[in-house]
PDB file of C-alpha atoms in Angstrom:
ATOM      1  CA  PRO A   1     -31.424   6.352 -51.050  1.00 37.00           C
ATOM      2  CA  ALA A   2     -32.645   3.832 -53.619  1.00 40.00           C
ATOM      3  CA  HIS A   3     -32.607   4.026 -57.396  1.00 41.00           C
ATOM      4  CA  THR A   4     -35.266   1.996 -59.192  1.00 42.00           C
ATOM      5  CA  LEU A   5     -34.364   0.014 -62.307  1.00 43.00           C
ATOM      6  CA  PRO A   6     -36.831  -1.582 -64.791  1.00 45.00           C
ATOM      7  CA  ARG A   7     -39.092  -4.405 -63.567  1.00 44.00           C
ATOM      8  CA  LYS A   8     -38.217  -7.950 -64.642  1.00 45.00           C
ATOM      9  CA  GLY A   9     -40.583 -10.889 -64.114  1.00 49.00           C
ATOM     10  CA  GLY A  10     -42.595  -9.216 -61.343  1.00 48.00           C
ATOM     11  CA  PHE A  11     -39.497  -8.088 -59.516  1.00 46.00           C
ATOM     12  CA  THR A  12     -38.145  -4.566 -59.243  1.00 46.00           C
ATOM     13  CA  ALA A  13     -34.393  -4.090 -59.171  1.00 45.00           C
ATOM     14  CA  TYR A  14     -33.031  -1.470 -56.789  1.00 42.00           C
ATOM     15  CA  THR A  15     -29.548  -0.177 -56.363  1.00 41.00           C
ATOM     16  CA  VAL A  16     -29.199   0.904 -52.768  1.00 40.00           C
ATOM     17  CA  LEU A  17     -26.315   3.007 -51.538  1.00 39.00           C
ATOM     18  CA  PHE A  18     -25.714   2.919 -47.794  1.00 39.00           C
ATOM     19  CA  PHE A  19     -23.627   5.552 -46.082  1.00 36.00           C
ATOM     20  CA  ASN A  20     -22.225   4.845 -42.664  1.00 34.00           C
ATOM     21  CA  ARG A  21     -22.116   8.098 -40.743  1.00 33.00           C
ATOM     22  CA  PHE A  22     -19.621   6.628 -38.292  1.00 33.00           C
ATOM     23  CA  LEU A  23     -17.089   5.299 -40.799  1.00 35.00           C
ATOM     24  CA  PRO A  24     -15.770   6.884 -43.999  1.00 38.00           C
ATOM     25  CA  ILE A  25     -17.183   4.115 -46.233  1.00 40.00           C
ATOM     26  CA  SER A  26     -20.252   3.486 -48.313  1.00 39.00           C
ATOM     27  CA  VAL A  27     -21.657   0.278 -49.777  1.00 41.00           C
ATOM     28  CA  SER A  28     -23.695  -0.146 -52.933  1.00 41.00           C
ATOM     29  CA  ILE A  29     -25.781  -3.302 -53.398  1.00 43.00           C
ATOM     30  CA  ASN A  30     -28.216  -4.446 -56.059  1.00 43.00           C
ATOM     31  CA  ILE A  31     -31.356  -6.165 -54.836  1.00 45.00           C
ATOM     32  CA  MET A  32     -34.410  -7.636 -56.539  1.00 47.00           C
ATOM     33  CA  VAL A  33     -37.699  -7.303 -54.648  1.00 47.00           C
ATOM     34  CA  ARG A  34     -41.410  -7.750 -55.223  1.00 48.00           C
ATOM     35  CA  GLY A  35     -43.982  -5.114 -54.299  1.00 47.00           C
ATOM     36  CA  SER A  36     -43.261  -3.392 -51.011  1.00 45.00           C
ATOM     37  CA  SER A  37     -40.484  -5.829 -50.088  1.00 47.00           C
ATOM     38  CA  LEU A  38     -37.965  -2.981 -50.114  1.00 43.00           C
ATOM     39  CA  LEU A  39     -39.677  -1.586 -47.041  1.00 41.00           C
ATOM     40  CA  ALA A  40     -39.456  -4.988 -45.376  1.00 42.00           C
ATOM     41  CA  LEU A  41     -35.771  -5.169 -46.302  1.00 44.00           C
ATOM     42  CA  ALA A  42     -35.114  -1.704 -44.911  1.00 42.00           C
ATOM     43  CA  ALA A  43     -36.797  -2.678 -41.638  1.00 41.00           C
ATOM     44  CA  MET A  44     -34.388  -5.600 -41.265  1.00 44.00           C
ATOM     45  CA  LEU A  45     -31.194  -3.612 -41.818  1.00 45.00           C
ATOM     46  CA  PRO A  46     -29.059  -2.831 -38.781  1.00 46.00           C
ATOM     47  CA  VAL A  47     -29.452   0.614 -37.319  1.00 42.00           C
ATOM     48  CA  PRO A  48     -26.122   2.382 -36.722  1.00 41.00           C
ATOM     49  CA  GLY A  49     -25.463   2.684 -33.005  1.00 40.00           C
ATOM     50  CA  ALA A  50     -28.230   0.217 -32.052  1.00 41.00           C
ATOM     51  CA  ALA A  51     -27.374  -2.362 -29.434  1.00 51.00           C
ATOM     52  CA  MET A  52     -26.959  -5.989 -30.515  1.00 63.00           C
ATOM     53  CA  CYS A  53     -29.553  -8.350 -29.035  1.00 66.00           C
ATOM     54  CA  PRO A  54     -28.165 -10.679 -26.356  1.00 63.00           C
ATOM     55  CA  GLY A  55     -28.446 -13.731 -28.638  1.00 63.00           C
ATOM     56  CA  GLY A  56     -27.048 -11.929 -31.668  1.00 66.00           C
ATOM     57  CA  MET A  57     -27.072 -14.340 -34.573  1.00 66.00           C
ATOM     58  CA  MET A  58     -27.460 -17.455 -32.402  1.00 70.00           C
ATOM     59  CA  GLY A  59     -31.098 -17.727 -33.456  1.00 75.00           C
ATOM     60  CA  THR A  60     -30.157 -17.513 -37.141  1.00 76.00           C
ATOM     61  CA  PRO A  61     -26.830 -19.313 -37.620  1.00 75.00           C
ATOM     62  CA  PRO A  62     -24.928 -17.586 -40.445  1.00 71.00           C
ATOM     63  CA  GLU A  63     -23.259 -20.855 -41.453  1.00 76.00           C
ATOM     64  CA  GLY A  64     -26.664 -22.360 -42.341  1.00 75.00           C
ATOM     65  CA  HIS A  65     -26.506 -25.341 -39.973  1.00 78.00           C
ATOM     66  CA  ALA A  66     -26.319 -26.079 -36.276  1.00 81.00           C
ATOM     67  CA  PRO A  67     -25.018 -29.045 -34.278  1.00 81.00           C
ATOM     68  CA  VAL A  68     -27.500 -31.778 -33.359  1.00 83.00           C
ATOM     69  CA  PRO A  69     -26.854 -33.988 -30.325  1.00 88.00           C
ATOM     70  CA  SER A  70     -26.798 -37.758 -30.550  1.00 90.00           C
ATOM     71  CA  MET A  71     -30.029 -39.454 -29.460  1.00 91.00           C
ATOM     72  CA  PRO A  72     -28.508 -40.824 -26.207  1.00 93.00           C
ATOM     73  CA  GLN A  73     -27.147 -37.370 -25.320  1.00 92.00           C
ATOM     74  CA  TYR A  74     -30.477 -35.710 -26.137  1.00 89.00           C
ATOM     75  CA  ASN A  75     -32.413 -38.222 -24.012  1.00 91.00           C
ATOM     76  CA  LYS A  76     -30.036 -37.683 -21.071  1.00 94.00           C
ATOM     77  CA  ASP A  77     -30.284 -33.887 -21.354  1.00 92.00           C
ATOM     78  CA  LEU A  78     -34.069 -34.007 -21.762  1.00 91.00           C
ATOM     79  CA  ALA A  79     -34.457 -36.129 -18.623  1.00 94.00           C
ATOM     80  CA  ASP A  80     -32.658 -33.394 -16.657  1.00 94.00           C
ATOM     81  CA  LEU A  81     -34.637 -30.477 -18.167  1.00 95.00           C
ATOM     82  CA  ASP A  82     -36.576 -28.414 -15.627  1.00 96.00           C
ATOM     83  CA  ILE A  83     -39.485 -27.390 -17.846  1.00 96.00           C
ATOM     84  CA  GLN A  84     -41.004 -25.166 -15.144  1.00 97.00           C
ATOM     85  CA  ALA A  85     -37.742 -23.188 -15.053  1.00 97.00           C
ATOM     86  CA  VAL A  86     -37.946 -22.821 -18.852  1.00 97.00           C
ATOM     87  CA  PHE A  87     -41.515 -21.494 -18.511  1.00 97.00           C
ATOM     88  CA  ALA A  88     -40.404 -19.047 -15.800  1.00 97.00           C
ATOM     89  CA  ASP A  89     -37.496 -17.764 -17.916  1.00 97.00           C
ATOM     90  CA  ILE A  90     -39.764 -17.221 -20.935  1.00 97.00           C
ATOM     91  CA  LYS A  91     -42.365 -15.412 -18.811  1.00 96.00           C
ATOM     92  CA  LYS A  92     -39.704 -13.168 -17.301  1.00 96.00           C
ATOM     93  CA  LEU A  93     -38.208 -12.260 -20.689  1.00 94.00           C
ATOM     94  CA  MET A  94     -41.650 -11.683 -22.207  1.00 94.00           C
ATOM     95  CA  THR A  95     -42.164  -8.529 -20.156  1.00 93.00           C
ATOM     96  CA  SER A  96     -38.560  -7.256 -20.033  1.00 90.00           C
ATOM     97  CA  SER A  97     -38.122  -5.068 -23.091  1.00 86.00           C
ATOM     98  CA  GLU A  98     -34.579  -5.166 -24.491  1.00 82.00           C
ATOM     99  CA  GLU A  99     -32.884  -2.038 -25.870  1.00 82.00           C
ATOM    100  CA  CYS A 100     -31.814  -3.934 -29.002  1.00 79.00           C
ATOM    101  CA  TRP A 101     -35.425  -4.673 -29.990  1.00 83.00           C
ATOM    102  CA  PRO A 102     -37.945  -2.872 -27.762  1.00 86.00           C
ATOM    103  CA  ALA A 103     -41.164  -4.754 -27.077  1.00 87.00           C
ATOM    104  CA  ASP A 104     -44.445  -3.263 -28.238  1.00 86.00           C
ATOM    105  CA  PHE A 105     -46.281  -2.070 -25.131  1.00 88.00           C
ATOM    106  CA  ALA A 106     -43.506  -3.641 -22.992  1.00 89.00           C
ATOM    107  CA  HIS A 107     -44.612  -7.174 -23.940  1.00 92.00           C
ATOM    108  CA  TYR A 108     -43.066  -9.621 -26.441  1.00 94.00           C
ATOM    109  CA  GLY A 109     -46.137 -11.876 -26.387  1.00 94.00           C
ATOM    110  CA  PRO A 110     -47.562 -10.930 -29.804  1.00 94.00           C
ATOM    111  CA  PHE A 111     -44.075 -11.168 -31.343  1.00 93.00           C
ATOM    112  CA  TRP A 112     -43.640 -14.706 -30.030  1.00 93.00           C
ATOM    113  CA  VAL A 113     -47.121 -15.773 -31.115  1.00 95.00           C
ATOM    114  CA  ARG A 114     -46.126 -14.665 -34.625  1.00 95.00           C
ATOM    115  CA  LEU A 115     -42.812 -16.527 -34.294  1.00 94.00           C
ATOM    116  CA  ALA A 116     -44.544 -19.769 -33.267  1.00 94.00           C
ATOM    117  CA  TRP A 117     -47.212 -19.371 -35.956  1.00 93.00           C
ATOM    118  CA  HIS A 118     -44.684 -18.835 -38.732  1.00 91.00           C
ATOM    119  CA  CYS A 119     -42.369 -21.561 -37.470  1.00 89.00           C
ATOM    120  CA  SER A 120     -45.204 -24.089 -37.360  1.00 88.00           C
ATOM    121  CA  GLY A 121     -46.541 -22.980 -40.733  1.00 83.00           C
ATOM    122  CA  THR A 122     -43.351 -23.272 -42.764  1.00 72.00           C
ATOM    123  CA  TYR A 123     -43.370 -25.638 -45.703  1.00 71.00           C
ATOM    124  CA  ARG A 124     -40.889 -26.156 -48.502  1.00 70.00           C
ATOM    125  CA  GLU A 125     -42.222 -27.425 -51.793  1.00 75.00           C
ATOM    126  CA  SER A 126     -38.669 -28.379 -52.785  1.00 78.00           C
ATOM    127  CA  ASP A 127     -38.471 -31.304 -50.371  1.00 77.00           C
ATOM    128  CA  GLY A 128     -41.918 -31.477 -48.750  1.00 76.00           C
ATOM    129  CA  ARG A 129     -40.618 -30.643 -45.280  1.00 73.00           C
ATOM    130  CA  GLY A 130     -41.954 -28.125 -42.848  1.00 72.00           C
ATOM    131  CA  GLY A 131     -43.319 -27.421 -39.406  1.00 76.00           C
ATOM    132  CA  CYS A 132     -41.385 -26.250 -36.411  1.00 83.00           C
ATOM    133  CA  GLY A 133     -39.485 -29.494 -35.809  1.00 79.00           C
ATOM    134  CA  GLY A 134     -35.771 -28.838 -36.098  1.00 79.00           C
ATOM    135  CA  GLY A 135     -36.349 -25.093 -35.934  1.00 84.00           C
ATOM    136  CA  ARG A 136     -35.846 -24.969 -39.702  1.00 82.00           C
ATOM    137  CA  GLN A 137     -37.175 -21.412 -39.761  1.00 86.00           C
ATOM    138  CA  ARG A 138     -33.698 -20.382 -38.598  1.00 88.00           C
ATOM    139  CA  PHE A 139     -32.191 -21.428 -41.927  1.00 85.00           C
ATOM    140  CA  ASP A 140     -32.653 -20.448 -45.549  1.00 84.00           C
ATOM    141  CA  PRO A 141     -34.871 -20.534 -47.408  1.00 82.00           C
ATOM    142  CA  GLU A 142     -37.400 -19.983 -44.567  1.00 82.00           C
ATOM    143  CA  ALA A 143     -35.258 -17.457 -42.682  1.00 84.00           C
ATOM    144  CA  SER A 144     -35.246 -15.122 -45.671  1.00 85.00           C
ATOM    145  CA  TRP A 145     -38.932 -15.391 -46.575  1.00 85.00           C
ATOM    146  CA  GLU A 146     -40.620 -11.997 -46.518  1.00 89.00           C
ATOM    147  CA  ASP A 147     -43.307 -13.356 -44.164  1.00 88.00           C
ATOM    148  CA  ASN A 148     -40.619 -14.140 -41.599  1.00 87.00           C
ATOM    149  CA  GLY A 149     -39.167 -10.611 -41.615  1.00 88.00           C
ATOM    150  CA  ASN A 150     -37.825  -9.506 -38.224  1.00 88.00           C
ATOM    151  CA  LEU A 151     -38.381 -12.924 -36.648  1.00 91.00           C
ATOM    152  CA  ASP A 152     -34.597 -13.181 -36.434  1.00 89.00           C
ATOM    153  CA  HIS A 153     -34.938 -10.647 -33.602  1.00 88.00           C
ATOM    154  CA  ALA A 154     -37.463 -12.859 -31.800  1.00 91.00           C
ATOM    155  CA  ARG A 155     -35.069 -15.792 -32.060  1.00 91.00           C
ATOM    156  CA  ALA A 156     -32.152 -13.612 -30.910  1.00 89.00           C
ATOM    157  CA  LEU A 157     -34.134 -12.586 -27.833  1.00 91.00           C
ATOM    158  CA  LEU A 158     -34.830 -16.252 -27.028  1.00 93.00           C
ATOM    159  CA  ALA A 159     -31.248 -17.382 -27.763  1.00 91.00           C
ATOM    160  CA  PRO A 160     -29.947 -16.909 -24.182  1.00 92.00           C
ATOM    161  CA  ILE A 161     -32.717 -19.234 -22.955  1.00 95.00           C
ATOM    162  CA  LYS A 162     -31.766 -21.804 -25.596  1.00 93.00           C
ATOM    163  CA  GLU A 163     -28.119 -21.485 -24.601  1.00 92.00           C
ATOM    164  CA  LYS A 164     -28.962 -21.890 -20.906  1.00 96.00           C
ATOM    165  CA  TYR A 165     -30.806 -25.186 -21.453  1.00 96.00           C
ATOM    166  CA  GLY A 166     -28.603 -26.497 -24.252  1.00 92.00           C
ATOM    167  CA  HIS A 167     -29.577 -29.554 -26.241  1.00 91.00           C
ATOM    168  CA  ALA A 168     -32.386 -30.459 -23.824  1.00 94.00           C
ATOM    169  CA  LEU A 169     -34.494 -27.641 -25.290  1.00 93.00           C
ATOM    170  CA  SER A 170     -34.748 -27.725 -29.073  1.00 91.00           C
ATOM    171  CA  TRP A 171     -35.264 -24.538 -31.071  1.00 91.00           C
ATOM    172  CA  GLY A 172     -38.589 -25.861 -32.350  1.00 90.00           C
ATOM    173  CA  ASP A 173     -39.782 -26.556 -28.808  1.00 92.00           C
ATOM    174  CA  LEU A 174     -38.532 -23.184 -27.566  1.00 95.00           C
ATOM    175  CA  MET A 175     -40.299 -21.221 -30.313  1.00 94.00           C
ATOM    176  CA  THR A 176     -43.623 -23.038 -29.936  1.00 94.00           C
ATOM    177  CA  THR A 177     -43.412 -22.913 -26.132  1.00 95.00           C
ATOM    178  CA  ALA A 178     -42.757 -19.151 -26.199  1.00 96.00           C
ATOM    179  CA  GLY A 179     -45.822 -18.701 -28.427  1.00 95.00           C
ATOM    180  CA  THR A 180     -47.962 -20.905 -26.181  1.00 95.00           C
ATOM    181  CA  ILE A 181     -46.908 -19.066 -23.029  1.00 96.00           C
ATOM    182  CA  ALA A 182     -47.583 -15.754 -24.773  1.00 95.00           C
ATOM    183  CA  ILE A 183     -51.136 -16.838 -25.653  1.00 95.00           C
ATOM    184  CA  LYS A 184     -51.756 -18.052 -22.116  1.00 94.00           C
ATOM    185  CA  SER A 185     -50.509 -14.771 -20.653  1.00 88.00           C
TER     186      SER A 185
END
């Protein structure tokens, strides 16, 4: 249940009390949202008893950074990358709905098109950076933008593919490739 507090500067403050039916605890948090953002927030909250996606938080590192290989290491790994195997793995996952985040109509294609679109369209006024290079959508502030709601699940679904191919396959390349394959399918 949510309790609405007075609006301040276009934002509405909510106090939300969460009860965990499996544990004898409850948590109260205060949040500030605009418009219907509370619904978007509620959609992103974990569902008790729901399975964790195979990639968990790998697609959205909680520490706010991820290791980057040296250029010589990246070039070596890239030379060994079997891009056709990457394509095959993405195609296979695209039509295998996971219990943790079921695919609409048994197909993740539209989800990945949205992921690629939002990743490529990110832009930060603070430092003038953006685009999908570096997979910056995985980090704040982009990761928490309302427009990018639930895309953490898309990244979590793709995380085992990223892990399989390591540094040879960047997050930016994986997200745009998944979107491209989805469009072609």
